[in-house]
Tab-separated table of C-alpha atoms in Angstrom:
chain	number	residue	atom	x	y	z
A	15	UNK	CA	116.504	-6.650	-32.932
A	16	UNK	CA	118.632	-9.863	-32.252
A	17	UNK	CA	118.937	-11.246	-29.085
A	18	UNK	CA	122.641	-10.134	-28.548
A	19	UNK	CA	122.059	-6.751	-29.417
A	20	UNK	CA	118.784	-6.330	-27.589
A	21	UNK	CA	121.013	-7.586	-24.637
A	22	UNK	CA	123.882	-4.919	-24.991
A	23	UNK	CA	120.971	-2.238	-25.263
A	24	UNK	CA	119.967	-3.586	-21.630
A	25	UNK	CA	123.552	-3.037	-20.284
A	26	UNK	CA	124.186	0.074	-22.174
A	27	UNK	CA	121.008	1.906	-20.951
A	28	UNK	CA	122.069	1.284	-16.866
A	29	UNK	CA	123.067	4.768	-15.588
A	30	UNK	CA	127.105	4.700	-15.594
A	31	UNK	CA	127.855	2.272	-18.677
A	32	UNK	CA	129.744	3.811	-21.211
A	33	UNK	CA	129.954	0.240	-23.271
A	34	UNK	CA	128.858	-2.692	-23.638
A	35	UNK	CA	130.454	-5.896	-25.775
A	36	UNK	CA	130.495	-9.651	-26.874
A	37	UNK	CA	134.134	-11.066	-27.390
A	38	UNK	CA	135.470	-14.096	-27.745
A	39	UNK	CA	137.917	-14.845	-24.744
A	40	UNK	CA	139.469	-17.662	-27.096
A	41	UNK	CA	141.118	-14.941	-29.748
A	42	UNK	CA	140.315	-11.556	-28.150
A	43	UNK	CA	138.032	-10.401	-30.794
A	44	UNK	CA	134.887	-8.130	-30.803
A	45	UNK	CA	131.748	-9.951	-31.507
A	46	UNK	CA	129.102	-7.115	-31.314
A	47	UNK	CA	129.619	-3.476	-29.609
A	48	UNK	CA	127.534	-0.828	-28.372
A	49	UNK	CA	130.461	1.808	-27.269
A	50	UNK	CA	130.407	5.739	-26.674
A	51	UNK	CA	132.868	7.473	-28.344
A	52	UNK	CA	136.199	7.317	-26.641
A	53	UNK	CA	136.488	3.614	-25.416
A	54	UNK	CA	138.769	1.194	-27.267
A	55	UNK	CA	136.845	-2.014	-27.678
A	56	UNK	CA	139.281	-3.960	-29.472
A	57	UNK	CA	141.647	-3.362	-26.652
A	58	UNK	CA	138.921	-4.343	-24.490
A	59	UNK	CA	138.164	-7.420	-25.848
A	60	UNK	CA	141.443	-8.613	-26.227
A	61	UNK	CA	143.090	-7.432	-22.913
A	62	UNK	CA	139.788	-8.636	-20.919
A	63	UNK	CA	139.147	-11.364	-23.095
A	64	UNK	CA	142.756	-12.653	-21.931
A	65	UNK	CA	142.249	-11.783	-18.884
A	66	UNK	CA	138.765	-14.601	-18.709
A	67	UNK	CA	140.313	-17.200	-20.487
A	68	UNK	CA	143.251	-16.983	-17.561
A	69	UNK	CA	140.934	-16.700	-14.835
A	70	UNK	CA	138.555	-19.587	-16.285
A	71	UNK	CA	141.875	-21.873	-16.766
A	72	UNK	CA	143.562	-20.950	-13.241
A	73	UNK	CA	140.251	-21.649	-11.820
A	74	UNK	CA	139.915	-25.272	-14.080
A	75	UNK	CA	143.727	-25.734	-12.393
A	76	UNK	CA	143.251	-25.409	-9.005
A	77	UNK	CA	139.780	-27.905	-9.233
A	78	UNK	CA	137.059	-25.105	-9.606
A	79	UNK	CA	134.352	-23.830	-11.625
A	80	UNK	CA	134.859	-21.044	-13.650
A	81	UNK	CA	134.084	-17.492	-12.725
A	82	UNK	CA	130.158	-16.173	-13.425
A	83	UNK	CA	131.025	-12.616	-12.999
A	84	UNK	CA	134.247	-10.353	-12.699
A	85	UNK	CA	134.627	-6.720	-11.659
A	86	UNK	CA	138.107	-5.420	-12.223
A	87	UNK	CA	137.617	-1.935	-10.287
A	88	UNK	CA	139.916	1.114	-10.974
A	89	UNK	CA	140.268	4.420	-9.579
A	90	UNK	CA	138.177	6.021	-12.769
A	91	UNK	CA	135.642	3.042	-13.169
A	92	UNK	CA	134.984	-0.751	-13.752
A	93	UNK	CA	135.422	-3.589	-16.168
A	94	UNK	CA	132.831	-5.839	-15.727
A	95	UNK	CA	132.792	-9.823	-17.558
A	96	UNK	CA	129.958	-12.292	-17.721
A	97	UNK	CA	130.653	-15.058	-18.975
A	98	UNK	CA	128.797	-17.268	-21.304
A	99	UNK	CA	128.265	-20.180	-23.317
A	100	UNK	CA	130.776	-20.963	-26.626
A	101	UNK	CA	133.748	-19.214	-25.242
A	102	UNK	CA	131.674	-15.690	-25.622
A	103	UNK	CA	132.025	-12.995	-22.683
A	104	UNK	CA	129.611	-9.932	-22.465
A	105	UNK	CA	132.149	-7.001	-21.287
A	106	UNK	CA	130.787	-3.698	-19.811
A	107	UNK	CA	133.065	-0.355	-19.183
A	108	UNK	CA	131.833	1.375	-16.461
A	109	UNK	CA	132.355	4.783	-14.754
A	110	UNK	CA	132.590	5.350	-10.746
A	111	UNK	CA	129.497	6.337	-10.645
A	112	UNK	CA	127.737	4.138	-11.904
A	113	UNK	CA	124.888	1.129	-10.393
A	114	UNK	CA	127.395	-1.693	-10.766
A	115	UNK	CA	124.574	-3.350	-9.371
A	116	UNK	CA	122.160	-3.159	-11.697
A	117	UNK	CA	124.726	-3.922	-14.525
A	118	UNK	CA	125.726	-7.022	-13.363
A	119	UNK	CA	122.055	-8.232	-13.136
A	120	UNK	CA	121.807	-7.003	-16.891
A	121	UNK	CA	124.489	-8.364	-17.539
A	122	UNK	CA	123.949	-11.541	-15.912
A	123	UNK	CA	120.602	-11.981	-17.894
A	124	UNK	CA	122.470	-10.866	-20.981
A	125	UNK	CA	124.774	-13.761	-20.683
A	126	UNK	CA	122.821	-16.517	-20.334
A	127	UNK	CA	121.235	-15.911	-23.472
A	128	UNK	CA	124.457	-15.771	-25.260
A	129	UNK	CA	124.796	-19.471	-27.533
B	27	UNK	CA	165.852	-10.710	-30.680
B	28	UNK	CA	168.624	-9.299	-32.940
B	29	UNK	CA	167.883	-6.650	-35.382
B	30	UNK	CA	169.939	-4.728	-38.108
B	31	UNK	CA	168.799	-1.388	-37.044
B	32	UNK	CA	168.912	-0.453	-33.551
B	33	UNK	CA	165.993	1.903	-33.573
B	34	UNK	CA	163.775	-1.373	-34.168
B	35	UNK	CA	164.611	-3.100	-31.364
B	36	UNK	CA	162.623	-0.937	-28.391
B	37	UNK	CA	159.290	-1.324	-30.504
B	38	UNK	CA	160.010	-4.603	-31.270
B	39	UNK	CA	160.842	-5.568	-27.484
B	40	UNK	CA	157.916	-4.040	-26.412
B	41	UNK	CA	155.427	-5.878	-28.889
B	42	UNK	CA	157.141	-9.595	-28.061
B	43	UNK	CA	156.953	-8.804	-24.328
B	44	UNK	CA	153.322	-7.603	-24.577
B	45	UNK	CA	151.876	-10.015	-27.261
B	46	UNK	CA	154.266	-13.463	-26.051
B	47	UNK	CA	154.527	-14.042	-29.511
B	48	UNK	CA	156.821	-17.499	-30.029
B	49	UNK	CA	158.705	-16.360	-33.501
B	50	UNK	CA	158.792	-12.800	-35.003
B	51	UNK	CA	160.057	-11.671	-38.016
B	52	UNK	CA	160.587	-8.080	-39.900
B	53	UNK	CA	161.258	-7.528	-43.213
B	54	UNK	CA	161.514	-5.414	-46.422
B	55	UNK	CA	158.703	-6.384	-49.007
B	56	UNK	CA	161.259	-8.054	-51.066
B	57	UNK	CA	162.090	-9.977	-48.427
B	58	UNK	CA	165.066	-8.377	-46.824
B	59	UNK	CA	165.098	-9.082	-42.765
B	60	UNK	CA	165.482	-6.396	-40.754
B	61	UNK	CA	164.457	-8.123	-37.032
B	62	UNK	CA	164.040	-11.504	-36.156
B	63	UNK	CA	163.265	-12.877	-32.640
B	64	UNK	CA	163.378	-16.717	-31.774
B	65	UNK	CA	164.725	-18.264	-35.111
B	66	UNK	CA	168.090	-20.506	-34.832
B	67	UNK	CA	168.921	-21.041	-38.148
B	68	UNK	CA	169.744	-18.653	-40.717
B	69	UNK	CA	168.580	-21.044	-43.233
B	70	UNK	CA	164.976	-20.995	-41.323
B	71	UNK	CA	165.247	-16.715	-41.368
B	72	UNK	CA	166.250	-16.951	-45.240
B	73	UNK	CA	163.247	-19.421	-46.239
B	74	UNK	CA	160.319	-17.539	-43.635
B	75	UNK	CA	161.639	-14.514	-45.589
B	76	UNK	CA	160.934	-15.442	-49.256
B	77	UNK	CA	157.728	-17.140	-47.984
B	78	UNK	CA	156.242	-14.425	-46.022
B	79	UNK	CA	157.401	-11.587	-48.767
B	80	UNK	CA	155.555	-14.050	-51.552
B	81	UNK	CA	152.867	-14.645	-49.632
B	82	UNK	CA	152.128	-11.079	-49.481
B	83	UNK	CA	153.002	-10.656	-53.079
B	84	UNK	CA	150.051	-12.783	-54.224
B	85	UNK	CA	147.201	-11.607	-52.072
B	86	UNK	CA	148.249	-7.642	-52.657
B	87	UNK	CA	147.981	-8.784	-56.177
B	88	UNK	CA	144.627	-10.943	-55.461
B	89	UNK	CA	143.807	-7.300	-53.881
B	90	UNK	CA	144.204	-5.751	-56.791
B	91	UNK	CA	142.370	-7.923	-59.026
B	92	UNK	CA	139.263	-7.861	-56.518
B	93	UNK	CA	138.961	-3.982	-57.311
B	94	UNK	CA	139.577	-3.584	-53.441
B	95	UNK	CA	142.664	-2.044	-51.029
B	96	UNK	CA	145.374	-4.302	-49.967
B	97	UNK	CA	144.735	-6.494	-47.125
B	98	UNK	CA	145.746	-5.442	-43.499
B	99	UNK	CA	146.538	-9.059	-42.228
B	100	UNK	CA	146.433	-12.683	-43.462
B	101	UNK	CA	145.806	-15.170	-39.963
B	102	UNK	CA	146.312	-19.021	-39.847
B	103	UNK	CA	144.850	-19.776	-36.699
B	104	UNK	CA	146.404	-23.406	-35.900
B	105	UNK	CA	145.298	-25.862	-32.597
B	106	UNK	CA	148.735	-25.656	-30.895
B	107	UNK	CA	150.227	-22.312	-33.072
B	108	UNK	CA	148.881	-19.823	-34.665
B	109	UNK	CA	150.691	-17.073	-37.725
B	110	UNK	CA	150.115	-13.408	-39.195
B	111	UNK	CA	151.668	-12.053	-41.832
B	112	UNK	CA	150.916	-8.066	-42.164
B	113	UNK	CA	152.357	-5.904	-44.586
B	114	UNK	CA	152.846	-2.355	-43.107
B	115	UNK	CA	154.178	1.209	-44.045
B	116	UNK	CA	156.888	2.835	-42.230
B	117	UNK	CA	159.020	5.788	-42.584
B	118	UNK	CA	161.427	3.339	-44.661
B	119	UNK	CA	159.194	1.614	-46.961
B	120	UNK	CA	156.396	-0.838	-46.722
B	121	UNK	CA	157.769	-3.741	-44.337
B	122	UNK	CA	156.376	-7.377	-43.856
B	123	UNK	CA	155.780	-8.812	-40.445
B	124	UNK	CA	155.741	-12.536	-39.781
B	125	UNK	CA	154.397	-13.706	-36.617
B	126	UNK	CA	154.131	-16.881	-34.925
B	127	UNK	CA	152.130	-17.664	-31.729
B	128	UNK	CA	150.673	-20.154	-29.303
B	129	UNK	CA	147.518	-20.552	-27.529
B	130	UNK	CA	149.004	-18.692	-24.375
B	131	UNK	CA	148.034	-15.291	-26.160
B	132	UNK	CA	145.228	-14.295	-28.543
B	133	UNK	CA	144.848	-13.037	-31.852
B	134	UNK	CA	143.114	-9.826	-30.087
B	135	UNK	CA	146.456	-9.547	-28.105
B	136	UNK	CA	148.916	-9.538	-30.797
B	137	UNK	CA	146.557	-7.447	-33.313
B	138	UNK	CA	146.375	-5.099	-30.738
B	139	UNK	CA	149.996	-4.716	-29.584
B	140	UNK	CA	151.219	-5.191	-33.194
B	141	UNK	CA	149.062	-2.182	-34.064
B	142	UNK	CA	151.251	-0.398	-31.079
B	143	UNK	CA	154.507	-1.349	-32.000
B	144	UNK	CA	153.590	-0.382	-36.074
B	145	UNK	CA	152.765	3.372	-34.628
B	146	UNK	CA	156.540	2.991	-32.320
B	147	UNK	CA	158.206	2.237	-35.418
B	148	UNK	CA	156.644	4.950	-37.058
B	149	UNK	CA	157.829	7.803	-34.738
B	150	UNK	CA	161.486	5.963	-34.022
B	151	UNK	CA	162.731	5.919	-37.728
B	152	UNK	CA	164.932	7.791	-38.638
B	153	UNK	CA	164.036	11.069	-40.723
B	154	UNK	CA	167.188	10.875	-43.239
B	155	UNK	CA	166.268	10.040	-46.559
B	156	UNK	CA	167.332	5.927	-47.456
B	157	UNK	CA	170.191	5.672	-49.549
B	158	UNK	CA	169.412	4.349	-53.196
B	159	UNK	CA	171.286	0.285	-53.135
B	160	UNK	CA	171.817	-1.363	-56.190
B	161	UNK	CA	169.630	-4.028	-56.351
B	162	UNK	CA	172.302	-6.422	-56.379
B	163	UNK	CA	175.525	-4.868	-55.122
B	164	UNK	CA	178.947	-6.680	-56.116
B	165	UNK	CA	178.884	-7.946	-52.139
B	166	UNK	CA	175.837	-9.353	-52.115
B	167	UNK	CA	177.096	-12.280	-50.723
B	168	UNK	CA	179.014	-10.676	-48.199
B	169	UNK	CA	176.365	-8.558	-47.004
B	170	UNK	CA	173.637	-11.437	-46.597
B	171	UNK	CA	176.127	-13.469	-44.881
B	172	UNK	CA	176.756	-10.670	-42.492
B	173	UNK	CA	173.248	-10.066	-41.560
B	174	UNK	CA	172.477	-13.240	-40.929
B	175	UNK	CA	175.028	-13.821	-38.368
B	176	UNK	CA	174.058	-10.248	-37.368
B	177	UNK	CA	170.732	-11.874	-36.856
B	178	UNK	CA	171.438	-15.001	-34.962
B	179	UNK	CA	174.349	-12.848	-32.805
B	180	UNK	CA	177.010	-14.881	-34.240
């Protein structure tokens, strides 16, 4: 098992997670996907992917570093977005109920390994 | 944006506000325009045209020789601008789609919202059957003219 997917098998098995995904903020696209049925990942990875490359740029603007970790809560669940090196972004879809905490330390793990 | 058939235009709105693409254009697959959004020249909609519908011409063919399906999209991806050409089906015939864009958007964001505003189209055409046009009418002079200042709102 590569590293990448052995990393989105980490984030997929926390309690809550119904995805997990590498995309490249630069052009939206899906790298590699571990998604239960139901959950769009190319519109995740291009609206979220946007939605990084923004935040890392508005963040380069006003004289900051860029974000390690974003969670873009709604009222049925998260997005969550780790950043990592080459422009790649691990993405999670997450329901209400699930240990955001845990994910994002999965997720943070996963994302450092990403090259 | 300017197109020849109204029921275009609220897809097409929709995709250039979601997707910021820069230049858009919609055509028959032999070249016809039916939409264009941010061209000033008529000679620029005319040449786009021919290129985009050859384009697609060749690799459909290249396709075919390959053994395989047509292709869904041909990307140049570009340091300051980007272009896809994607030849679709609609209620009216298999159209061509030529789209330029910048780094403020993604090709993620304009696959995705171009997908969207191929399935608008879809359900907005009309259901009448086309009317058969001789391929070149007496007027075709006339008519071109016409829908290119149709195009550039002149």
């Amino acid at each position: 098992m590569s590293k990448v997917t052995a990393g989105l098998d980490r984030v997929t098995r926390v309690p809550g997670v119904r995805g997990a995904l590498i995309a490249n903020s630069a052009d939206g696209l899906v790298v590699a996907e571990q998604l239960m049925d139901g959950v769009d990942g190319r519109a995740v990875a291009a609206l979220a992917g946007s939605l990084i490359a923004r935040l890392a740029r508005t963040a380069h603007s006003a004289g900051l570093r860029p974000p390690v970790f974003v969670h873009l809560r709604g009222d049925e669940g998260s997005i969550l977005a780790a950043p990592g090196a080459d422009g790649l972004v691990l993405l999670a879809v997450v329901g209400r109920e699930a240990n955001v905490g845990l994910a994002r330390l999965e997720m943070l793990a996963a994302a450092g390994r990403l090259a | 944006m300017r197109a020849l058939e109204p029921w275009v235009e609220a897809p097409l709105q929709s995709f250039l506000a979601e997707s910021s693409a820069r230049l858009t254009l919609l055509m028959t697959s032999s070249g016809q325009v039916v939409a264009q959004h941010g061209f000033g020249r008529s000679l620029d909609i005319m040449t786009a045209a021919a290129l985009g519908a050859g384009i697609v011409a060749s690799t459909e063919e290249l396709a075919r020789l390959m053994g395989g399906s047509r292709f869904e999209a041909l990307m140049h991806q570009g340091s300051r601008q980007s272009c896809m050409l994607s030849a679709f089906s609609t209620p009216r015939g298999r159209w061509i789609a030529l789209v330029v864009f910048g780094p403020e958007t993604s090709v993620g964001i304009v696959r995705l919202f171009f997908d969207a505003m191929v399935q608008q189209l879809a359900t907005a055409a009309p259901r009448e059957p086309v009317r058969p046009t001789p391929l070149l009418a007496e007027d075709f002079e006339h008519e071109l003219d016409a829908s290119l200042k149709a195009l550039l709102g002149r």
